[in-house]
Each structure stands twice: as C-alpha cells, then as structure tokens.
Coordinates of C-alpha atoms and ligand atoms in Angstrom, one line a residue:
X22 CA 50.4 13.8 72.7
X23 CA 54.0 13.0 72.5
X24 CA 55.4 9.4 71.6
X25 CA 56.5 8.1 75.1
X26 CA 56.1 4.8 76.9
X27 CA 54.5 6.2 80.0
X28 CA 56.0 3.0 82.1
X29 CA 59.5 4.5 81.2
X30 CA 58.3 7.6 82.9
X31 CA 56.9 6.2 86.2
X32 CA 60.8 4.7 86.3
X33 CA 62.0 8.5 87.1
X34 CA 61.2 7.4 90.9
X35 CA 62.9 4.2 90.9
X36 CA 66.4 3.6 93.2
X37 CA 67.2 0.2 91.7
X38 CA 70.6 0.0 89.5
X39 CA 70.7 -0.2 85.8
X40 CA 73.1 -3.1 85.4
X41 CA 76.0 -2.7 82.9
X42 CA 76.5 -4.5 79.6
X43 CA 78.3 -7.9 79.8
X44 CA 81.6 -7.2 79.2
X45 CA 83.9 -10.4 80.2
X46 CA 83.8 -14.2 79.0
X47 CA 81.8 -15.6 82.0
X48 CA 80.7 -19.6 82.9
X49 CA 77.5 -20.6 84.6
X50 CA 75.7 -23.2 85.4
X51 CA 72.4 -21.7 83.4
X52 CA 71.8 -19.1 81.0
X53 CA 68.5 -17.0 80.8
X54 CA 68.5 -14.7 77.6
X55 CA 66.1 -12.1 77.2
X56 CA 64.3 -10.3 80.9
X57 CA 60.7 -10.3 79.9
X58 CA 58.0 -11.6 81.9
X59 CA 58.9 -15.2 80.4
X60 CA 63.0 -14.8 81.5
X61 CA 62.6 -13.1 84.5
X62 CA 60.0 -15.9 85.8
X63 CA 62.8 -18.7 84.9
X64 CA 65.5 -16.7 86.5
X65 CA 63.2 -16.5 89.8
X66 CA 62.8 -20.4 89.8
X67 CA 66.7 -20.9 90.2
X68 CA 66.8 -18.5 92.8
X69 CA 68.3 -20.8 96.3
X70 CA 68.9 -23.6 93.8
X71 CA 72.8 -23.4 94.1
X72 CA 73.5 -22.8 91.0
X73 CA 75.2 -20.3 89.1
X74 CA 73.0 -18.0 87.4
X75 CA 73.5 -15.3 83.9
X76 CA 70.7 -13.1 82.8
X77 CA 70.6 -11.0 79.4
X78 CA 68.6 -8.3 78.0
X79 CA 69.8 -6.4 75.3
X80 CA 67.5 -3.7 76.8
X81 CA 66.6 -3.3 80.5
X82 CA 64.9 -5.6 82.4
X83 CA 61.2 -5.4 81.2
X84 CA 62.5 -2.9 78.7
X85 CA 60.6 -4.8 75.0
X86 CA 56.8 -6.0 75.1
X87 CA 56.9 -6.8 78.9
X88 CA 57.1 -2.8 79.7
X89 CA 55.5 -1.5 76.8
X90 CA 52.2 -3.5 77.8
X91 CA 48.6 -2.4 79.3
X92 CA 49.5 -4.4 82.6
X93 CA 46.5 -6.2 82.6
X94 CA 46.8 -9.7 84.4
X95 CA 43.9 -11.7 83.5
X96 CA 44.1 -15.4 82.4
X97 CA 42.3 -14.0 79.0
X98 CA 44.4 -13.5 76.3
X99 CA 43.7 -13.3 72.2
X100 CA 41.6 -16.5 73.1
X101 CA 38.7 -15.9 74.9
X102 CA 37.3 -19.0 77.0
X103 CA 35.3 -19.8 74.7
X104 CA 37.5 -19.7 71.5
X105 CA 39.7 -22.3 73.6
X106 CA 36.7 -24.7 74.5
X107 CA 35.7 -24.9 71.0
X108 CA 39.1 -25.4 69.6
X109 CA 40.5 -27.8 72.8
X110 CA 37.6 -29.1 74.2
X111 CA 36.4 -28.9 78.3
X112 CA 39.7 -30.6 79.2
X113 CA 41.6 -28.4 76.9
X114 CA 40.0 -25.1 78.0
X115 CA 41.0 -26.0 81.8
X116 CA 44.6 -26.7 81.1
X117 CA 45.3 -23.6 78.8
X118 CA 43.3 -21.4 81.0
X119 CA 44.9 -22.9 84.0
X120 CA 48.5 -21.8 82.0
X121 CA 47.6 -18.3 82.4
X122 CA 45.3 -18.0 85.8
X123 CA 48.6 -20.2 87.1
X124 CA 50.7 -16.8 85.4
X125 CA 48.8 -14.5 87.5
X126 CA 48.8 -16.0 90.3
X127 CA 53.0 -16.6 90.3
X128 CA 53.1 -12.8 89.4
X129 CA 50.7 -11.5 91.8
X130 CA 52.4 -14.0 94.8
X131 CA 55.6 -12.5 93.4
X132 CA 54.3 -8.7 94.1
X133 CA 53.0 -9.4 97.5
X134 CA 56.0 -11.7 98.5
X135 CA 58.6 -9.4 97.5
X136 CA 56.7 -5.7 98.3
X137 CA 57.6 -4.4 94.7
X138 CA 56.0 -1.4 94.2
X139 CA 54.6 -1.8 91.1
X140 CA 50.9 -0.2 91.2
X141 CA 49.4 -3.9 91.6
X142 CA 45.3 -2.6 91.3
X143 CA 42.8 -5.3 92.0
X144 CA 40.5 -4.8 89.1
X145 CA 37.3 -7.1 87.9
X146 CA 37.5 -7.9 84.0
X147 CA 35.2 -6.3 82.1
X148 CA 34.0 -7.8 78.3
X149 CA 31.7 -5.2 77.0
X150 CA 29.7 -6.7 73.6
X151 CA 28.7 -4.1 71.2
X152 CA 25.5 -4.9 68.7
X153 CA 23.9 -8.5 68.5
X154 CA 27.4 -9.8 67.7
X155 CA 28.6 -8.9 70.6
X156 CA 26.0 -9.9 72.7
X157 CA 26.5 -13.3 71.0
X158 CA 30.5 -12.5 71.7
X159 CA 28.8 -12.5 76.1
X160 CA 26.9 -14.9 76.2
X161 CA 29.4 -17.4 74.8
X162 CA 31.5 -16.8 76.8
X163 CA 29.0 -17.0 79.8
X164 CA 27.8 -20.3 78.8
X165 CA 31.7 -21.2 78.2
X166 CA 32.8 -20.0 82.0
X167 CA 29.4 -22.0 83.3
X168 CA 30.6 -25.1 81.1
X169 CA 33.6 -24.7 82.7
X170 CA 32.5 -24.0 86.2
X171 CA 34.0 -21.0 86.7
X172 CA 31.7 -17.9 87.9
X173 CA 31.0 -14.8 86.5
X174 CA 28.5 -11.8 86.3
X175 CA 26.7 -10.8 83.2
X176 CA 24.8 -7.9 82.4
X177 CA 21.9 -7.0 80.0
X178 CA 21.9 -3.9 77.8
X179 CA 20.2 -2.0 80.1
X180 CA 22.1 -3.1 83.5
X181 CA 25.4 -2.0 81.6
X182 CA 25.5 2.0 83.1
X183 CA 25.6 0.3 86.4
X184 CA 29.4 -1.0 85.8
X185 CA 30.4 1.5 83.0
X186 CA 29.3 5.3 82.6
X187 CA 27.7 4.7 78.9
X188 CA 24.8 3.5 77.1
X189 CA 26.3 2.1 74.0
X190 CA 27.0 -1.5 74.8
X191 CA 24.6 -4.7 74.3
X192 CA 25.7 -6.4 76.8
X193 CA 28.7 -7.4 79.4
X194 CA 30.6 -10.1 81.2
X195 CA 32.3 -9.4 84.6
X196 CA 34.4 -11.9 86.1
X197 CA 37.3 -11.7 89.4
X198 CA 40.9 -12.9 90.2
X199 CA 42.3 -10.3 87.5
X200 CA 44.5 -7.6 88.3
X201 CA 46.4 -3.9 87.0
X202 CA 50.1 -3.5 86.9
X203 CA 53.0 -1.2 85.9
X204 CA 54.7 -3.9 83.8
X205 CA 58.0 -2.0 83.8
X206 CA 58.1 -1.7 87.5
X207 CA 57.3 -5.2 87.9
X208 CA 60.4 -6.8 86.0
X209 CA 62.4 -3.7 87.5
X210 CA 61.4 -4.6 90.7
X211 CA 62.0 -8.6 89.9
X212 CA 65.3 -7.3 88.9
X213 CA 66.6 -6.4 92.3
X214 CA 64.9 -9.6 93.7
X215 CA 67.1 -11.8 91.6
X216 CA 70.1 -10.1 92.2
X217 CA 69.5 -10.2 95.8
X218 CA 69.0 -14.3 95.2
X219 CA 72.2 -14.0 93.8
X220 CA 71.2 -14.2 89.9
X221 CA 74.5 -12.2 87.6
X222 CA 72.2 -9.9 85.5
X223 CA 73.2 -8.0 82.2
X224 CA 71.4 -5.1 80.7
X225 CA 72.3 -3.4 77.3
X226 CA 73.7 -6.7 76.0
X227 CA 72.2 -8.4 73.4
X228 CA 73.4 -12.1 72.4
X229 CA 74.6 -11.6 68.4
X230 CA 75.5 -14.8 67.7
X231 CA 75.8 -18.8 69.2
X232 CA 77.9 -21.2 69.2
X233 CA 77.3 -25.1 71.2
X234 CA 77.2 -23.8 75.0
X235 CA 78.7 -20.5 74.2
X236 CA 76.8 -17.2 73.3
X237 CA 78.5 -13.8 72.4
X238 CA 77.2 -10.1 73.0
X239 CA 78.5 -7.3 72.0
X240 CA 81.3 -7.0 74.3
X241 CA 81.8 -10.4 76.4
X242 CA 80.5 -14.0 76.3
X243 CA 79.2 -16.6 78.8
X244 CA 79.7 -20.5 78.3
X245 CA 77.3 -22.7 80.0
X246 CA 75.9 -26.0 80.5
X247 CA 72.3 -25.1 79.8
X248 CA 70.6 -22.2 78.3
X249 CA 67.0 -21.1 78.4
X250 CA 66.2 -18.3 75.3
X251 CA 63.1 -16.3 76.1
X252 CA 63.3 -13.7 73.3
X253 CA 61.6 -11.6 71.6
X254 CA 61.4 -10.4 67.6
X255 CA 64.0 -13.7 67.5
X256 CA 66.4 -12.8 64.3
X257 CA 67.1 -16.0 61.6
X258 CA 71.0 -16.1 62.5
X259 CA 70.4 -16.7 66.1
X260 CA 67.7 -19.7 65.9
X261 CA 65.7 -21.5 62.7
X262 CA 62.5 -20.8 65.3
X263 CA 62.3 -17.4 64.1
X264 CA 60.0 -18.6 61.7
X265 CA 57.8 -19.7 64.1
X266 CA 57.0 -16.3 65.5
X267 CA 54.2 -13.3 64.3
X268 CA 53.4 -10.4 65.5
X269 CA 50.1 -8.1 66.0
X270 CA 50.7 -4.9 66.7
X271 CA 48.9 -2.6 69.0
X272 CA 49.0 1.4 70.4
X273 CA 48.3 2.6 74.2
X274 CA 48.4 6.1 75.5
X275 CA 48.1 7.5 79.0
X276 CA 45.7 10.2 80.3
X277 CA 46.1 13.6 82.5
X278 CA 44.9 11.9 86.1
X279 CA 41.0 12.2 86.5
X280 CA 39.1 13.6 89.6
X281 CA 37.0 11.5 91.5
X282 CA 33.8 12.5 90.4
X283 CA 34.8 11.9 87.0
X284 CA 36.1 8.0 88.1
X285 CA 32.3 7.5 89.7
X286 CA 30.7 8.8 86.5
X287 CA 33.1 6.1 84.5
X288 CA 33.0 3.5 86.9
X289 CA 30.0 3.6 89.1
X290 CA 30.8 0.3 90.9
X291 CA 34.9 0.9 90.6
X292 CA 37.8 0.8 88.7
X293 CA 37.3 -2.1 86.3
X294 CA 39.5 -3.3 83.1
X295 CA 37.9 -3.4 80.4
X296 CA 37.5 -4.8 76.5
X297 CA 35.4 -4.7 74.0
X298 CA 34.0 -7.1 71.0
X299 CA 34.9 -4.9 67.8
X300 CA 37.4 -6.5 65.7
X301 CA 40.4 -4.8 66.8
X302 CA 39.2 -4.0 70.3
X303 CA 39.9 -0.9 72.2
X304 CA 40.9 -1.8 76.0
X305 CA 41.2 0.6 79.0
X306 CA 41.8 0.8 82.6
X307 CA 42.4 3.2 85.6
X308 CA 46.2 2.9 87.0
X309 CA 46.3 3.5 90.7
X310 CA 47.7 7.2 89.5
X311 CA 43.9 7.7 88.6
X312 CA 44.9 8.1 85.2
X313 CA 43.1 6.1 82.4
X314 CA 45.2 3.8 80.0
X315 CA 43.6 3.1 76.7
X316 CA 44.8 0.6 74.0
X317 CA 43.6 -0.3 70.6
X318 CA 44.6 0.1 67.2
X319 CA 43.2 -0.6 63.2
X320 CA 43.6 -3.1 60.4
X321 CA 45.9 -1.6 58.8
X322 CA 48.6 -1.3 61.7
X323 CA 47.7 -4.8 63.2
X324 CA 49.8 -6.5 61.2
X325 CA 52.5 -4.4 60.1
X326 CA 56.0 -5.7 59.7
X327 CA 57.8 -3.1 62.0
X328 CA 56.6 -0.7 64.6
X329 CA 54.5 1.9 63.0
X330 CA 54.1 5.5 65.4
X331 CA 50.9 6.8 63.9
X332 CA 49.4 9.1 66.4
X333 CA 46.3 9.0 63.9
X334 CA 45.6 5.2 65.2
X335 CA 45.5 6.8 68.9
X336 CA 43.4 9.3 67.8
X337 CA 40.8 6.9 65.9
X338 CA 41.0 4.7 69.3
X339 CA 40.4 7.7 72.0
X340 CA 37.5 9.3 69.8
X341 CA 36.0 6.2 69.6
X342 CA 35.9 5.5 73.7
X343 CA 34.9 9.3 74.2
X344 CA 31.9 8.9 72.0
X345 CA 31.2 6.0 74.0
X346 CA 32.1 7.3 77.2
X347 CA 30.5 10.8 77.5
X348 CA 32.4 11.8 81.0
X349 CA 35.6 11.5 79.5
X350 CA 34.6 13.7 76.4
X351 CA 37.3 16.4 77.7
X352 CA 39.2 14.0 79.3
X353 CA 43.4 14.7 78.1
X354 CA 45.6 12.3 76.8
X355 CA 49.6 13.2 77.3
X356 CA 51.6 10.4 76.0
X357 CA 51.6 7.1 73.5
X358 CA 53.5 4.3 72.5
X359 CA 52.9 0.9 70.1
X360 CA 54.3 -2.5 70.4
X361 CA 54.2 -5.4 68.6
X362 CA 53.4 -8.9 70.4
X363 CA 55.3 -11.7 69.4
X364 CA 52.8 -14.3 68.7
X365 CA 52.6 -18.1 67.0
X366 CA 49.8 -19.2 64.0
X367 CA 48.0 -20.1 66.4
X368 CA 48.4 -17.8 69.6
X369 CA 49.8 -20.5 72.0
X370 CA 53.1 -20.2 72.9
X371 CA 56.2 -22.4 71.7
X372 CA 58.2 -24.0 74.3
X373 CA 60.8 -26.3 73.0
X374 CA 63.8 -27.8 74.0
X375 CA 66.0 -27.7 70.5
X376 CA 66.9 -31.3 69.1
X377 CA 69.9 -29.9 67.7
X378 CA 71.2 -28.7 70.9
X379 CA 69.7 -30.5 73.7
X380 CA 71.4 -28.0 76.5
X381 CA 68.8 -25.1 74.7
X382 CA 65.4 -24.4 75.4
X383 CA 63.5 -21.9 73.9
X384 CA 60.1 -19.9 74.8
X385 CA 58.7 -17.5 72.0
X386 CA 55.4 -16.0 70.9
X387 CA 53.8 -15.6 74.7
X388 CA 50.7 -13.8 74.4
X389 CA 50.4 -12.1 77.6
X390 CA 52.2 -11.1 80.9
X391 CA 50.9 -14.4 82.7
X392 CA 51.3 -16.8 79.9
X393 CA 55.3 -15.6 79.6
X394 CA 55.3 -15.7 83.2
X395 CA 54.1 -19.3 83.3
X396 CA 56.4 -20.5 80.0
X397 CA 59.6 -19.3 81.4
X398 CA 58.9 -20.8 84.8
X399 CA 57.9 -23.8 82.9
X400 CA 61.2 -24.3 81.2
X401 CA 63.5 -23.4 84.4
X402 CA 61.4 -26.0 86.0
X403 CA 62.6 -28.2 83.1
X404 CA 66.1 -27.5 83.1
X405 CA 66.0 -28.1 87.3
X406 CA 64.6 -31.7 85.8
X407 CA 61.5 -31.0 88.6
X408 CA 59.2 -34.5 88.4
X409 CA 56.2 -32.6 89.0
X410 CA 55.9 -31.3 85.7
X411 CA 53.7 -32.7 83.6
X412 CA 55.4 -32.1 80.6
X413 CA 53.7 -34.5 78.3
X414 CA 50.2 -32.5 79.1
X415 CA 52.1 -29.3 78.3
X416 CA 54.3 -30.3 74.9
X417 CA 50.7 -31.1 73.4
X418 CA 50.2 -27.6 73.4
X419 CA 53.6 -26.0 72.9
X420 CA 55.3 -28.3 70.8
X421 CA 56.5 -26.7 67.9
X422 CA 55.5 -29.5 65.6
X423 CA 51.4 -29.7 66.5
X424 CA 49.2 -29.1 63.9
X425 CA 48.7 -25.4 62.1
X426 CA 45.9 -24.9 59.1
X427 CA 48.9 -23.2 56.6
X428 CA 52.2 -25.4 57.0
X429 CA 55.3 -23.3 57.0
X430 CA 56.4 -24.0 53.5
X431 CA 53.6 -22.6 52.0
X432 CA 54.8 -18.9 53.0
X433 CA 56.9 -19.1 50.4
X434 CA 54.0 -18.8 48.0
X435 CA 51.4 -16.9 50.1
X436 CA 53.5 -14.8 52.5
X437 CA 54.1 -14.5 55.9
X438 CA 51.5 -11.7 56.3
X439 CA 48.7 -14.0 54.7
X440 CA 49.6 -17.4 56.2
X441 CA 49.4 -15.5 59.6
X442 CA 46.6 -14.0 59.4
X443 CA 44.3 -17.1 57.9
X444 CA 46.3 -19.4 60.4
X445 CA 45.4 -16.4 63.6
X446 CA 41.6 -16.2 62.1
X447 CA 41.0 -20.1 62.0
X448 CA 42.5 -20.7 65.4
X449 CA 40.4 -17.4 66.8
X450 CA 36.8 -18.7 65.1
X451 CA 37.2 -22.2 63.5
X452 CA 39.6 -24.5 65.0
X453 CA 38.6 -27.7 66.5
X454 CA 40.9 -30.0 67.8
X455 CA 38.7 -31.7 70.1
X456 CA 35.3 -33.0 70.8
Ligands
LIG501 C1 51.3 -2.3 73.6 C2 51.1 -3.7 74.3 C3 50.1 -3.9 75.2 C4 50.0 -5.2 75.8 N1 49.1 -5.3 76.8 C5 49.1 -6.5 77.6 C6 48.3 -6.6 78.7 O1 47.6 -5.7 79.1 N2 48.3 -7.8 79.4 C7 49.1 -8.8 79.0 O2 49.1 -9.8 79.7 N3 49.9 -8.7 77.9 C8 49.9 -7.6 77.2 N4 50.8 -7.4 76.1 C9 51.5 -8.6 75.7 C10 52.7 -8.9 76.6 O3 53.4 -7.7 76.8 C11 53.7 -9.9 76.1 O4 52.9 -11.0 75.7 C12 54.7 -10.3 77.1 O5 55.3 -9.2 77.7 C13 55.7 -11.3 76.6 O6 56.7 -11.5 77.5 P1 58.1 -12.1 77.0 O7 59.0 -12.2 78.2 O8 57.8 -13.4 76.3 O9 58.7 -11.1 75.9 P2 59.4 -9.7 76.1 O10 58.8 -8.9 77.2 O11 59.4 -9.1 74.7 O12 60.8 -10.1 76.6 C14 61.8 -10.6 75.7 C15 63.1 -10.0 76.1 O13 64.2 -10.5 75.3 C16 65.1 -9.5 75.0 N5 65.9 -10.0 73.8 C17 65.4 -10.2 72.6 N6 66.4 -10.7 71.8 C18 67.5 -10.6 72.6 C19 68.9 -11.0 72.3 N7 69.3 -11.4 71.1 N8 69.8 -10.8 73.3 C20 69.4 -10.4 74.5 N9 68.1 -10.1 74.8 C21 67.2 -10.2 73.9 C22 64.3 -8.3 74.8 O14 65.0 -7.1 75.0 C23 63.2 -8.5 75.8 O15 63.4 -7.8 77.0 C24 50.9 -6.2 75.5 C25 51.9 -6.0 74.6 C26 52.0 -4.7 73.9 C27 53.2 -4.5 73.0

C-alpha cells in the first residue's frame, strides 16, 4: 500500500489547465482566497455578476481537505441529527441540517448543470450501529429524523444482510438524497467553470501576509475592495481567527476494483455509503470505478497536531471491516492517504465578517463538502449584499462569539489538545442550547 491520494491519480485523465502562480500586483473587485469546496462555491456565486473576480490556492484547486476527502455528500456531518436536535432544538436541527442538505443540493445542481465528470454515484446513507449502543446510536436517530419529519428506513439485527453482506451489526438506518463524488475532480472541474465565467484564478500561490485591502503571495499581490478568506490550517500572522480552528484527523485508502459478484455479496440491494457507531468510525463506499474507499482512523492519530502517515492506522481500519465483511476478506488495497479537517469547539463552522476590517470575511472550520459549499456561497452572497439572506438566522450559529463550554483563555492552562477535545465531546453528547 503506497501513501497516495488516489483523487490525485484519477487527475492523470483530466485536460483542464493547471493555472500558474500569481505573479503581478493585480486589482479586483473581490478576492476569494483558498479553492476548497467553501472558495470555489463563493467564486461560482459572482460568476455573471459583473464584477471582477481573483481566486487563490496555494495548492490546486481542491488540492488540501476538499481533494483528500471520502466524497461523501450527505447533509450528516460529525453531528448526527440527533446530536443537533438535542443541542439546537426542532427549529435548530432544521436550519443546521437545512445548511448542509442546501450544500448538497448546490453541489449536485452544480455537477449536473455543468457536465463535470466527476464520478457523481447516487448512493443511500447507511448508519450501521454495532452492540446495544449502537442500536441506541439507530434508533435515535430514527426517532430524531421522524421528529423532524424527514423519512428513513431502519433495519433490525437480523434484516441487516439484506443491505450489507455481514452479520455483525445490531442494527441500521438508511436514508436518500445523499450522494458519491471524486472531490478532486469536482473543484477541478468547477475550476474550468469559473474561468469560463470569467473568474482570474491562481494556483501555487499562497497569500503570506495582509495588509488593509491588499494581500501578498509569493510572487505578486492583488488589492481589492472586498475579500472573502476560505482557508484552511489558517496560520497566526495571517488572521487572530486561527485560534478558532481544530482539527481531527482521519486516513482513507483505495481498493484494487471488485468483480460484480463480489459487489452483490457486499451490497445485496446496491452500492451504499456507509458508517458505523464505534468511536472513531470506519466509513466506506464503492466509487463508480467499482473500487471500495474505506476511511477511519484511532485515538491516538485523531487528534494529532500535524499529519501523521501511519500505514498501521490503515491496517487496524481495513482488518477491522474485513472481519466484518467476510467477501472482502482477500479484497486488495493499493493506495492511502490522511488529512486533517479543520474544525471549531463545537463542529459548526465560523463565518464572520472581521470588525477590524469590514471589507474581510472569513469562513473556517467547515466540516464537510456540503457545509463548505453552503458557507462560501453564504458569504459571496454577503459581499453581493443579496436581501434574501437571512443572516441574522445564520450569525446565531456561526458567529464567532456564541457560546463554547472551555473559553479560549483557558488553553493557556489546559491546552489546545484538551480544551478541544472536552469542548468537541460536550457539543457531540451534552450540549443543550435549546428546549
Ligand atoms: C481524509 C478526509 C476525508 C473526508 N471525507 C469527507 C467526506 O466524505 N464528506 C465530506 O463532506 N467531507 C469530508 N471531509 C471533510 C471535507 O474535506 C472538508 O470539511 C471540506 O473539504 C472543507 O472545505 P474547505 O473549502 O472549507 O477547506 P479546504 O478544502 O481545506 O480548502 C481550503 C483551501 O485554502 C487553501 N489555502 C489555505 N491557506 C491559504 C493561503 N494562505 N493562501 C492561499 N490558499 C490557502 C488551501 O490550499 C485549500 O485548498 C474529509 C476530510 C478529510 C481530510
């Protein structure tokens, strides 16, 4: 198994241009640093607007988190429905899931708009509980979806093997409107779609340092009246709302392709994407390549400071499935890769438009493809000053001043490692804010 993100593989076939490094001092009208899901949404809502346009990445388009990522596109995040109906209450629970069904959707209308080739699978979620706890895990989350009046499926023990080829879980949850993607080729393929709206983009060109309306890379600068940071890994020189952001960290690796008969044994019903309830969950899906993607990781990577490449992790996590999943016992697996997600105490984003600099907006700590995708659009749609935005329903969440359990200040005492992970355990299975 050799340390490669697979999505950088599957870009052997692509025809679109690498862009070159900013290498001028530029003007525009807006700004966009950092090509994500989150910048790459906000660039798409200025497309016709008239104005002029500047993305950055210091990588390539979709080249940090964004294409590193398992591609699954399902309003579920690291809050389940019913972690968000306890802590938000009902009216809560529909806005925040509304944030990231509203992500999918702008993604998947995005896909099918623009014909990007980018593997879009439809694909049924799959929560798989394992042990009482996990059948606890279901039928929470059962009773949170019916509280909610969205539908779903759920399956007993013993009506599992009819959705997944084993006989080890206690218990499952199936619900639709989720979807597979090849993340890279998504914000590769958005790529070409902006430039063709006439957005400047930048790869290789990393913003080092800010001054009022003016940021600097490497090589050039660009000056403009309003600027929209959607960063990751933010650095402290660069913006005090570093601080703000955490990270989990989590491994994937790719399989050879399987043969039919071996997808009907794993999937008698089809391809599904699927999670499961142990404390760092193993998650896996079929890619439209019929090879099987499977992510997880341990305790003691989750929260490491930097990336960690411990094919040992991988290992641990593909043993695991295969002695869960007896088809895919000799089943191969040819390439990994780990990433960290940048997340906040309490695994809602931060959108904020900085009091210091009112031209600046930031978006940090997205957890999830639809969740960027719906921030960054959500801030353009700012900047454009649309009145259809309901920004005082969406500040309540995203405002960088609500309420967390461990205020910043005591990090100082505890550490950042600590405060994170008490602050990321209450808001997961303790937090009430309302009702
Ligand atoms: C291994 C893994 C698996 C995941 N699986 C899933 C999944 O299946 N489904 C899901 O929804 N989510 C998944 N996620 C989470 C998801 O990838 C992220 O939440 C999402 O991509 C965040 O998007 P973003 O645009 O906010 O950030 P990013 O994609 O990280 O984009 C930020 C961009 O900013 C650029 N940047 C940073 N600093 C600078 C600078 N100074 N100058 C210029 N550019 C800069 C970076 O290069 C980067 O391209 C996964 C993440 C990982 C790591």
């Amino acid at each position: 198994m050799i340390l490669q993100d697979w999505w950088f593989t599957t870009l052997l076939g692509m025809t679109g241009p690498i862009r070159p490094p900013l290498r001028d001092n530029i003007k525009a009208d807006v700004l966009i640093v950092g090509a994500g899901a989150a910048g790459v949404a906000a660039a798409h809502r200025f497309v016709g607007s008239g104005k002029k346009v500047v993305l950055l990445d210091r990588n390539i388009c979709g080249g940090s988190s964004t294409g590193k990522s398992a591609g699954f596109l399902t309003p579920d995040s690291e809050l389940e429905l019913s972690q968000l109906l306890r802590k938000y209450g009902t009216q809560g629970a529909k806005d925040l899931w509304g944030v990231s069904a509203k992500g999918v959707d702008i993604m998947v209308d995005n896909i099918k708009r623009h014909k990007l080739e980018c593997d879009l699978q439809v694909q049924d979620c799959l929560f798989l509980g394992k042990g009482a706890g996990g059948w606890k895990d279901v039928q929470d989350e059962v009773n949170a979806r019916e509280k909610i009046g969205y539908s779903s499926t759920v399956y007993k023990e013993s009506e599992v093997p009819s959705v997944i080829g084993s006989n080890v879980y206690s218990g499952a949850i199936r619900y639709t409107g989720t979807y597979g993607v090849d993340p890279l080729l998504y914000a590769q393929g958005m790529k070409q779609v902006l430039l063709d709206g006439g957005i400047e983009i930048y790869e290789s060109s990393e913003v080092i340092s800010w001054e009022g309306h003016t940021v600097n890379t490497h090589l050039g600068s660009v000056t403009a009246d309003k600027i929209i940071f959607c960063i990751d890994k933010p650095k402290p020189d660069l913006t005090k709302y570093y601080e703000t952001v955490y990270h989990a960290q989590t491994f994937l690796s790719i399989s050879e392709p399987l043969g039919d008969n071996d997808i009907a044994k794993l999937f008698p019903q089809g391809p599904l994407q699927c999670w499961d309830s142990d404390l760092v969950y193993t998650y896996f899906r079929l890619t439209g390549t019929k090879r099987l993607l499977v992510g997880g990781g341990d305790l003691m990577t989750t929260y490491a400071k930097n990336d960690t490449t411990m094919p040992r992790v991988m290992d641990k996590v593909i043993r695991g499935l295969k002695e869960k999943i007896p088809s895919i016992r000799n089943l191969g697996f040819t390439q990994y890769w780990q990433g960290r997600i940048d997340m906040t105490r309490d695994l809602i984003p931060t959108v904020l438009v900085d009091p210091e600099h009112p031209w600046t907006h930031f978006v940090l700590g997205c957890v999830g493809l639809p969740w960027a995708t719906f921030c960054g659009d959500f801030a353009a749609r700012n900047v454009l000053d649309d009145k259809e935005l309901d920004n005082e329903k969406y500040y309540q969440y995203f405002s960088p001043n609500r309420k967390f359990m461990i205020p910043l200040w005591l990090e100082g005492i505890l550490g950042k490692k600590i405060v994170f992970t008490v602050n990321n355990a209450w808001a997961k299975y303790r937090q009430k804010n309302a009702e």
